């Protein structure tokens, strides 16, 4: 480490920094620090892409929680798909080995992180299961959960052994035929339960795996866990004593395209009855008006309570998430619930996972976005207990509770992709900060990052609006830099103090811009009023807020050159860039960049997330005039600013025809424009080689129109 620090200090003296796209994309990516049960060390994954070898390498690392010293774990990460800690041990693990005896299957192994060479295979599974969770029971048997795609009859689906259909036809009789980047098939993800019997050594109990979703009644939507496309093993849970399980599944009586509602199902591990939802129709929680999406089921250490989060409205994906607990008991294979309680009704932020119970069960830890940071909060169970923020300036991506009740926090910021720290009694002890170690990140620090506040345009808003401001790493104080105005997606999202591999503010700034990244109406983390106020209002106050932000920069930040500014955004930020092109603010920019953004609001019904468009556009396309009101295509006569358009083929929520239509109009009207498409990327550009092209060509475009650098001739054409 000393050698790297020396190198970085030497660079600092020359001032020769800049985070290039290639450096951004080939910087090591580290996962969450996951502490061993005894709290002495943590494991984390590390992967790194090489533009010389054109491939990634990955490994599993160990960090000492006293000294911060990092070493290799001794485990071959390409043989371990995933692991979980064995409760009750110091550093024992149960893990999934990607190779098994069954073609397309996996195997389960038990080992100890401290002795990588002494591992034992305990089970062969017949499908590519993942998402392992485990509990130790009073008998010494281990109860575990995994998930896999399954046939409607409940049998796990194994692509390698399945009989391939003779035709490629996709055929549907109801709405929701594809989602995100995947077309629906007859298979659904389901949770499976298994027992590793203990008798000297462990082995899979003869009954094999039981499908927990199978048998759950539905009228419209089949039970599916994890909920696709972003669900993972946090969608289900086993109680610490192994007697109960919980999983989340979408509302069985509602259509998946129209609604976001999901419920939490509880069942007895040893029982044979299907699980029952405790917050579905007819329940106390439902009748009290809490009918939206649920998440993050988490049993208390003594297995007597379950914590979870839920939204109220059944088709609003950006409704406030609140924290609840309910008491659970199991008797004769049946689960009973009582004492349902709301814990965050007065907290005007979204409670998010991971949830962790305090060791004494008197409070619950969770995260929440607050003023452009994600913080850890503690929520006491006592009636009117006050929530308290335990972290401050960075954005927490994960955290865990250590045996001594301190927190092991994994966080990011605009200046670092990974920071591991221990937070105890209000003090933070940083164990590791990637930006002080990784050569690609030399020169990054919070010194380039600041924030501004300016007036919003909604007279009912009782607070000022916020924007992040990022200067180049080699910023010189008596020069001016052109403005890079970046509009975030969502629209219910934010420009926050987080690291991103896709829209990395420092990488944009280091092209020689001052990035101003505003949080207008619709943004999250500033209270639900601001988030909700975008409904039916996509081109209204969000646009006038952005005009205010631009005016503020123009009037009071003399070091920002607004005459040569550019504006860019993805998703809703892409829509807004198209709306800016359609309105006066568009004339203030030298170039625009739209990534996967709506250009024709009527075409938004090509999406499968009808809940979203129904909510945000005040109803269905035949009911609401909002589609017409905020449609960039109604203002083509105003378009004049050079525009770069990116639209990916696998973005099923925003079909690529929208980007093509935008590009065709720009071309036909003689407005300088380019079109970039990735046939193998969805809403996001995830592959490093694709991302390098994305960055290179966008920067080529904005640098040409903002600074007069030559435009390359890479595009295919004529
Ligand atoms: C890790 O495992 C993979 C797959 O089994 C194997 O190809 C590779 O050689 C192993 N690497 C090391 C360092 O043992
Ligand atoms: C599981 O619990 C049993 C009973 O409490 C105990 O004897 C055993 O050591 C535990 N196993 C592990 C792996 O902790
Ligand atoms: C994974 O399984 C393969 C095949 O059984 C075996 O050779 C290898 O040693 C296992 N690796 C680990 C880390 O369990
Ligand atoms: C594990 O085995 C490898 C190869 O057999 C050996 O190089 C290594 O020293 C062993 N590690 C331990 C901790 O025994
Ligand atoms: C379930 O359906 C699949 C696919 O048709 C089939 O291969 C499997 O044998 C069936 N399982 C049972 C238990 O009938
Ligand atoms: C446990 O192991 C012993 C010794 O291997 C064997 O005799 C016995 O049948 C096993 N019991 C069960 C329930 O599998
Ligand atoms: C499922 O539906 C069947 C038939 O309507 C009913 O008999 C059964 O009680 C239901 N099961 C559950 C768990 O609700
Ligand atoms: C979905 O919502 C639309 C608009 O409210 C409504 O017309 C339609 O009946 C709903 N469909 C289903 C299956 O719920
Ligand atoms: C926090 O403070 C309490 C009370 O002073 C002390 O008992 C505890 O050990 C401290 N915890 C840590 C992790 O330092
Ligand atoms: C918090 O972050 C800002 C950047 O927004 C930075 O300027 C400031 O120094 C940070 N404060 C602390 C206490 O780290
Ligand atoms: C912002 O709002 C405050 C309070 O309403 C007002 O006093 C101030 O003049 C406004 N600033 C600008 C630049 O409009
Ligand atoms: C800008 O500041 C640097 C030192 O920070 C100084 O060397 C240089 O002369 C200044 N340039 C102008 C134009 O004032």
PDB file of C-alpha atoms in Angstrom, residues 69-234:
ATOM      1  CA  UNK A  69      -5.130  -5.605   6.221  1.00  0.00           C
ATOM      2  CA  UNK A  70      -6.312  -7.281   3.022  1.00  0.00           C
ATOM      3  CA  UNK A  71      -5.238 -10.740   1.929  1.00  0.00           C
ATOM      4  CA  UNK A  72      -6.329 -13.403  -0.481  1.00  0.00           C
ATOM      5  CA  UNK A  73      -8.982 -15.676   1.026  1.00  0.00           C
ATOM      6  CA  UNK A  74      -7.337 -18.799  -0.360  1.00  0.00           C
ATOM      7  CA  UNK A  75     -10.617 -19.712  -2.088  1.00  0.00           C
ATOM      8  CA  UNK A  76     -10.876 -20.094  -5.850  1.00  0.00           C
ATOM      9  CA  UNK A  77     -13.761 -17.734  -6.603  1.00  0.00           C
ATOM     10  CA  UNK A  78     -14.515 -19.386  -9.931  1.00  0.00           C
ATOM     11  CA  UNK A  79     -15.457 -22.564  -8.041  1.00  0.00           C
ATOM     12  CA  UNK A  80     -17.690 -20.809  -5.498  1.00  0.00           C
ATOM     13  CA  UNK A  81     -20.892 -19.369  -6.930  1.00  0.00           C
ATOM     14  CA  UNK A  82     -21.882 -18.034  -3.519  1.00  0.00           C
ATOM     15  CA  UNK A  83     -21.572 -18.814   0.192  1.00  0.00           C
ATOM     16  CA  UNK A  84     -23.409 -18.185   3.451  1.00  0.00           C
ATOM     17  CA  UNK A  85     -21.977 -18.200   6.961  1.00  0.00           C
ATOM     18  CA  UNK A  86     -22.865 -21.175   9.145  1.00  0.00           C
ATOM     19  CA  UNK A  87     -24.674 -19.791  12.180  1.00  0.00           C
ATOM     20  CA  UNK A  88     -23.018 -20.747  15.450  1.00  0.00           C
ATOM     21  CA  UNK A  89     -19.538 -21.172  13.963  1.00  0.00           C
ATOM     22  CA  UNK A  90     -16.671 -18.636  13.944  1.00  0.00           C
ATOM     23  CA  UNK A  91     -16.015 -18.742  10.218  1.00  0.00           C
ATOM     24  CA  UNK A  92     -17.776 -21.783   8.783  1.00  0.00           C
ATOM     25  CA  UNK A  93     -19.552 -21.562   5.426  1.00  0.00           C
ATOM     26  CA  UNK A  94     -22.076 -23.451   3.369  1.00  0.00           C
ATOM     27  CA  UNK A  95     -21.478 -22.764  -0.303  1.00  0.00           C
ATOM     28  CA  UNK A  96     -22.658 -23.516  -3.808  1.00  0.00           C
ATOM     29  CA  UNK A  97     -20.029 -25.012  -6.051  1.00  0.00           C
ATOM     30  CA  UNK A  98     -20.897 -24.305  -9.689  1.00  0.00           C
ATOM     31  CA  UNK A  99     -19.971 -27.793 -10.773  1.00  0.00           C
ATOM     32  CA  UNK A 100     -21.949 -30.803  -9.740  1.00  0.00           C
ATOM     33  CA  UNK A 101     -22.469 -34.408 -10.803  1.00  0.00           C
ATOM     34  CA  UNK A 102     -25.772 -33.531 -12.505  1.00  0.00           C
ATOM     35  CA  UNK A 103     -25.438 -31.785 -15.880  1.00  0.00           C
ATOM     36  CA  UNK A 104     -26.533 -28.163 -15.404  1.00  0.00           C
ATOM     37  CA  UNK A 105     -26.780 -28.715 -11.637  1.00  0.00           C
ATOM     38  CA  UNK A 106     -24.694 -27.492  -8.716  1.00  0.00           C
ATOM     39  CA  UNK A 107     -23.360 -28.995  -5.482  1.00  0.00           C
ATOM     40  CA  UNK A 108     -23.503 -27.851  -1.848  1.00  0.00           C
ATOM     41  CA  UNK A 109     -20.344 -27.920   0.261  1.00  0.00           C
ATOM     42  CA  UNK A 110     -19.396 -27.130   3.834  1.00  0.00           C
ATOM     43  CA  UNK A 111     -16.073 -25.572   4.739  1.00  0.00           C
ATOM     44  CA  UNK A 112     -14.327 -23.055   6.904  1.00  0.00           C
ATOM     45  CA  UNK A 113     -12.875 -19.860   5.476  1.00  0.00           C
ATOM     46  CA  UNK A 114      -9.780 -20.273   7.631  1.00  0.00           C
ATOM     47  CA  UNK A 115      -9.014 -23.717   6.189  1.00  0.00           C
ATOM     48  CA  UNK A 116      -9.785 -23.628   2.480  1.00  0.00           C
ATOM     49  CA  UNK A 117      -8.376 -27.087   1.866  1.00  0.00           C
ATOM     50  CA  UNK A 118     -10.718 -29.018   4.107  1.00  0.00           C
ATOM     51  CA  UNK A 119     -14.121 -28.938   2.450  1.00  0.00           C
ATOM     52  CA  UNK A 120     -16.864 -31.527   2.283  1.00  0.00           C
ATOM     53  CA  UNK A 121     -19.538 -32.018  -0.317  1.00  0.00           C
ATOM     54  CA  UNK A 122     -22.944 -32.416   1.364  1.00  0.00           C
ATOM     55  CA  UNK A 123     -25.403 -32.465  -1.553  1.00  0.00           C
ATOM     56  CA  UNK A 124     -25.776 -32.715  -5.315  1.00  0.00           C
ATOM     57  CA  UNK A 125     -28.647 -30.605  -6.689  1.00  0.00           C
ATOM     58  CA  UNK A 126     -30.278 -31.187 -10.065  1.00  0.00           C
ATOM     59  CA  UNK A 127     -30.760 -27.580 -11.228  1.00  0.00           C
ATOM     60  CA  UNK A 128     -28.706 -24.364 -11.153  1.00  0.00           C
ATOM     61  CA  UNK A 129     -29.995 -23.225  -7.755  1.00  0.00           C
ATOM     62  CA  UNK A 130     -28.800 -19.956  -6.221  1.00  0.00           C
ATOM     63  CA  UNK A 131     -29.716 -17.541  -3.427  1.00  0.00           C
ATOM     64  CA  UNK A 132     -28.683 -19.732  -0.498  1.00  0.00           C
ATOM     65  CA  UNK A 133     -29.993 -19.020   3.029  1.00  0.00           C
ATOM     66  CA  UNK A 134     -29.397 -21.323   6.010  1.00  0.00           C
ATOM     67  CA  UNK A 135     -30.472 -21.799   9.641  1.00  0.00           C
ATOM     68  CA  UNK A 136     -29.208 -24.170  12.312  1.00  0.00           C
ATOM     69  CA  UNK A 137     -31.919 -26.019  14.232  1.00  0.00           C
ATOM     70  CA  UNK A 138     -32.150 -27.418  17.747  1.00  0.00           C
ATOM     71  CA  UNK A 139     -31.688 -30.937  16.349  1.00  0.00           C
ATOM     72  CA  UNK A 140     -28.456 -29.878  14.663  1.00  0.00           C
ATOM     73  CA  UNK A 141     -29.955 -30.329  11.194  1.00  0.00           C
ATOM     74  CA  UNK A 142     -29.414 -27.390   8.833  1.00  0.00           C
ATOM     75  CA  UNK A 143     -32.485 -25.967   7.098  1.00  0.00           C
ATOM     76  CA  UNK A 144     -31.766 -24.098   3.878  1.00  0.00           C
ATOM     77  CA  UNK A 145     -33.518 -22.165   1.105  1.00  0.00           C
ATOM     78  CA  UNK A 146     -32.463 -21.656  -2.524  1.00  0.00           C
ATOM     79  CA  UNK A 147     -34.268 -20.504  -5.667  1.00  0.00           C
ATOM     80  CA  UNK A 148     -34.500 -21.626  -9.266  1.00  0.00           C
ATOM     81  CA  UNK A 149     -36.733 -21.319 -12.279  1.00  0.00           C
ATOM     82  CA  UNK A 150     -39.447 -23.960 -12.073  1.00  0.00           C
ATOM     83  CA  UNK A 151     -42.090 -25.526 -14.334  1.00  0.00           C
ATOM     84  CA  UNK A 152     -45.752 -24.816 -13.543  1.00  0.00           C
ATOM     85  CA  UNK A 153     -45.879 -28.297 -11.954  1.00  0.00           C
ATOM     86  CA  UNK A 154     -43.271 -27.181  -9.402  1.00  0.00           C
ATOM     87  CA  UNK A 155     -40.253 -29.128 -10.709  1.00  0.00           C
ATOM     88  CA  UNK A 156     -37.051 -27.079 -10.918  1.00  0.00           C
ATOM     89  CA  UNK A 157     -36.082 -26.120 -14.464  1.00  0.00           C
ATOM     90  CA  UNK A 158     -32.643 -27.046 -15.750  1.00  0.00           C
ATOM     91  CA  UNK A 159     -31.896 -25.413 -19.086  1.00  0.00           C
ATOM     92  CA  UNK A 160     -29.133 -27.869 -19.878  1.00  0.00           C
ATOM     93  CA  UNK A 161     -31.322 -30.958 -19.652  1.00  0.00           C
ATOM     94  CA  UNK A 162     -34.641 -29.423 -20.773  1.00  0.00           C
ATOM     95  CA  UNK A 163     -36.068 -30.534 -24.106  1.00  0.00           C
ATOM     96  CA  UNK A 164     -35.644 -27.651 -26.547  1.00  0.00           C
ATOM     97  CA  UNK A 165     -38.866 -26.615 -28.321  1.00  0.00           C
ATOM     98  CA  UNK A 166     -38.922 -27.051 -32.117  1.00  0.00           C
ATOM     99  CA  UNK A 167     -40.250 -23.573 -32.786  1.00  0.00           C
ATOM    100  CA  UNK A 168     -39.128 -20.188 -31.484  1.00  0.00           C
ATOM    101  CA  UNK A 169     -42.722 -18.936 -31.242  1.00  0.00           C
ATOM    102  CA  UNK A 170     -43.705 -16.729 -28.320  1.00  0.00           C
ATOM    103  CA  UNK A 171     -47.451 -16.765 -27.860  1.00  0.00           C
ATOM    104  CA  UNK A 172     -49.564 -14.886 -25.296  1.00  0.00           C
ATOM    105  CA  UNK A 173     -53.180 -14.422 -24.333  1.00  0.00           C
ATOM    106  CA  UNK A 174     -52.672 -11.793 -21.668  1.00  0.00           C
ATOM    107  CA  UNK A 175     -50.782  -8.596 -21.028  1.00  0.00           C
ATOM    108  CA  UNK A 176     -47.116  -8.515 -19.845  1.00  0.00           C
ATOM    109  CA  UNK A 177     -45.345 -10.585 -22.459  1.00  0.00           C
ATOM    110  CA  UNK A 178     -41.846  -9.402 -21.659  1.00  0.00           C
ATOM    111  CA  UNK A 179     -40.118  -7.352 -18.989  1.00  0.00           C
ATOM    112  CA  UNK A 180     -36.834  -5.400 -18.670  1.00  0.00           C
ATOM    113  CA  UNK A 181     -34.756  -7.539 -21.060  1.00  0.00           C
ATOM    114  CA  UNK A 182     -36.518 -10.905 -20.930  1.00  0.00           C
ATOM    115  CA  UNK A 183     -39.550 -12.407 -22.685  1.00  0.00           C
ATOM    116  CA  UNK A 184     -41.841 -14.435 -20.462  1.00  0.00           C
ATOM    117  CA  UNK A 185     -41.814 -18.219 -20.743  1.00  0.00           C
ATOM    118  CA  UNK A 186     -43.948 -20.673 -18.782  1.00  0.00           C
ATOM    119  CA  UNK A 187     -41.243 -21.035 -16.106  1.00  0.00           C
ATOM    120  CA  UNK A 188     -41.236 -18.875 -12.963  1.00  0.00           C
ATOM    121  CA  UNK A 189     -38.682 -18.387 -10.188  1.00  0.00           C
ATOM    122  CA  UNK A 190     -39.597 -20.314  -7.045  1.00  0.00           C
ATOM    123  CA  UNK A 191     -38.073 -20.825  -3.598  1.00  0.00           C
ATOM    124  CA  UNK A 192     -37.082 -24.361  -2.577  1.00  0.00           C
ATOM    125  CA  UNK A 193     -36.440 -25.686   0.936  1.00  0.00           C
ATOM    126  CA  UNK A 194     -34.095 -28.510   1.897  1.00  0.00           C
ATOM    127  CA  UNK A 195     -32.705 -30.192   5.014  1.00  0.00           C
ATOM    128  CA  UNK A 196     -29.098 -31.184   5.618  1.00  0.00           C
ATOM    129  CA  UNK A 197     -29.418 -33.930   8.224  1.00  0.00           C
ATOM    130  CA  UNK A 198     -26.695 -33.986  10.793  1.00  0.00           C
ATOM    131  CA  UNK A 199     -25.391 -37.352  11.825  1.00  0.00           C
ATOM    132  CA  UNK A 200     -21.670 -36.922  12.312  1.00  0.00           C
ATOM    133  CA  UNK A 201     -21.571 -35.348   8.883  1.00  0.00           C
ATOM    134  CA  UNK A 202     -24.240 -33.558   6.871  1.00  0.00           C
ATOM    135  CA  UNK A 203     -26.227 -35.006   3.978  1.00  0.00           C
ATOM    136  CA  UNK A 204     -29.315 -33.989   2.045  1.00  0.00           C
ATOM    137  CA  UNK A 205     -32.398 -35.470   3.691  1.00  0.00           C
ATOM    138  CA  UNK A 206     -34.115 -38.071   1.514  1.00  0.00           C
ATOM    139  CA  UNK A 207     -37.169 -35.917   0.792  1.00  0.00           C
ATOM    140  CA  UNK A 208     -35.058 -33.661  -1.452  1.00  0.00           C
ATOM    141  CA  UNK A 209     -36.110 -30.083  -2.101  1.00  0.00           C
ATOM    142  CA  UNK A 210     -39.643 -28.765  -1.611  1.00  0.00           C
ATOM    143  CA  UNK A 211     -40.998 -25.956  -3.794  1.00  0.00           C
ATOM    144  CA  UNK A 212     -42.483 -23.353  -1.415  1.00  0.00           C
ATOM    145  CA  UNK A 213     -44.328 -21.303  -4.059  1.00  0.00           C
ATOM    146  CA  UNK A 214     -46.047 -24.335  -5.521  1.00  0.00           C
ATOM    147  CA  UNK A 215     -49.596 -24.652  -4.231  1.00  0.00           C
ATOM    148  CA  UNK A 216     -49.994 -20.959  -3.408  1.00  0.00           C
ATOM    149  CA  UNK A 217     -53.397 -20.030  -4.845  1.00  0.00           C
ATOM    150  CA  UNK A 218     -53.742 -17.376  -7.528  1.00  0.00           C
ATOM    151  CA  UNK A 219     -56.467 -16.076  -9.787  1.00  0.00           C
ATOM    152  CA  UNK A 220     -54.377 -13.829 -12.053  1.00  0.00           C
ATOM    153  CA  UNK A 221     -50.666 -13.923 -11.234  1.00  0.00           C
ATOM    154  CA  UNK A 222     -48.752 -17.095 -10.355  1.00  0.00           C
ATOM    155  CA  UNK A 223     -46.619 -17.052  -7.251  1.00  0.00           C
ATOM    156  CA  UNK A 224     -43.048 -16.078  -8.112  1.00  0.00           C
ATOM    157  CA  UNK A 225     -40.035 -15.476  -5.841  1.00  0.00           C
ATOM    158  CA  UNK A 226     -37.663 -13.714  -6.248  1.00  0.00           C
ATOM    159  CA  UNK A 227     -39.812 -11.105  -7.970  1.00  0.00           C
ATOM    160  CA  UNK A 228     -38.231 -10.424 -11.372  1.00  0.00           C
ATOM    161  CA  UNK A 229     -36.129  -8.757 -12.670  1.00  0.00           C
ATOM    162  CA  UNK A 230     -34.359  -7.306  -9.615  1.00  0.00           C
ATOM    163  CA  UNK A 231     -35.482  -9.650  -6.840  1.00  0.00           C
ATOM    164  CA  UNK A 232     -32.812 -11.678  -5.095  1.00  0.00           C
ATOM    165  CA  UNK A 233     -32.402 -13.719  -1.920  1.00  0.00           C
ATOM    166  CA  UNK A 234     -33.527 -10.695   0.133  1.00  0.00           C
TER     167      UNK A 234
END
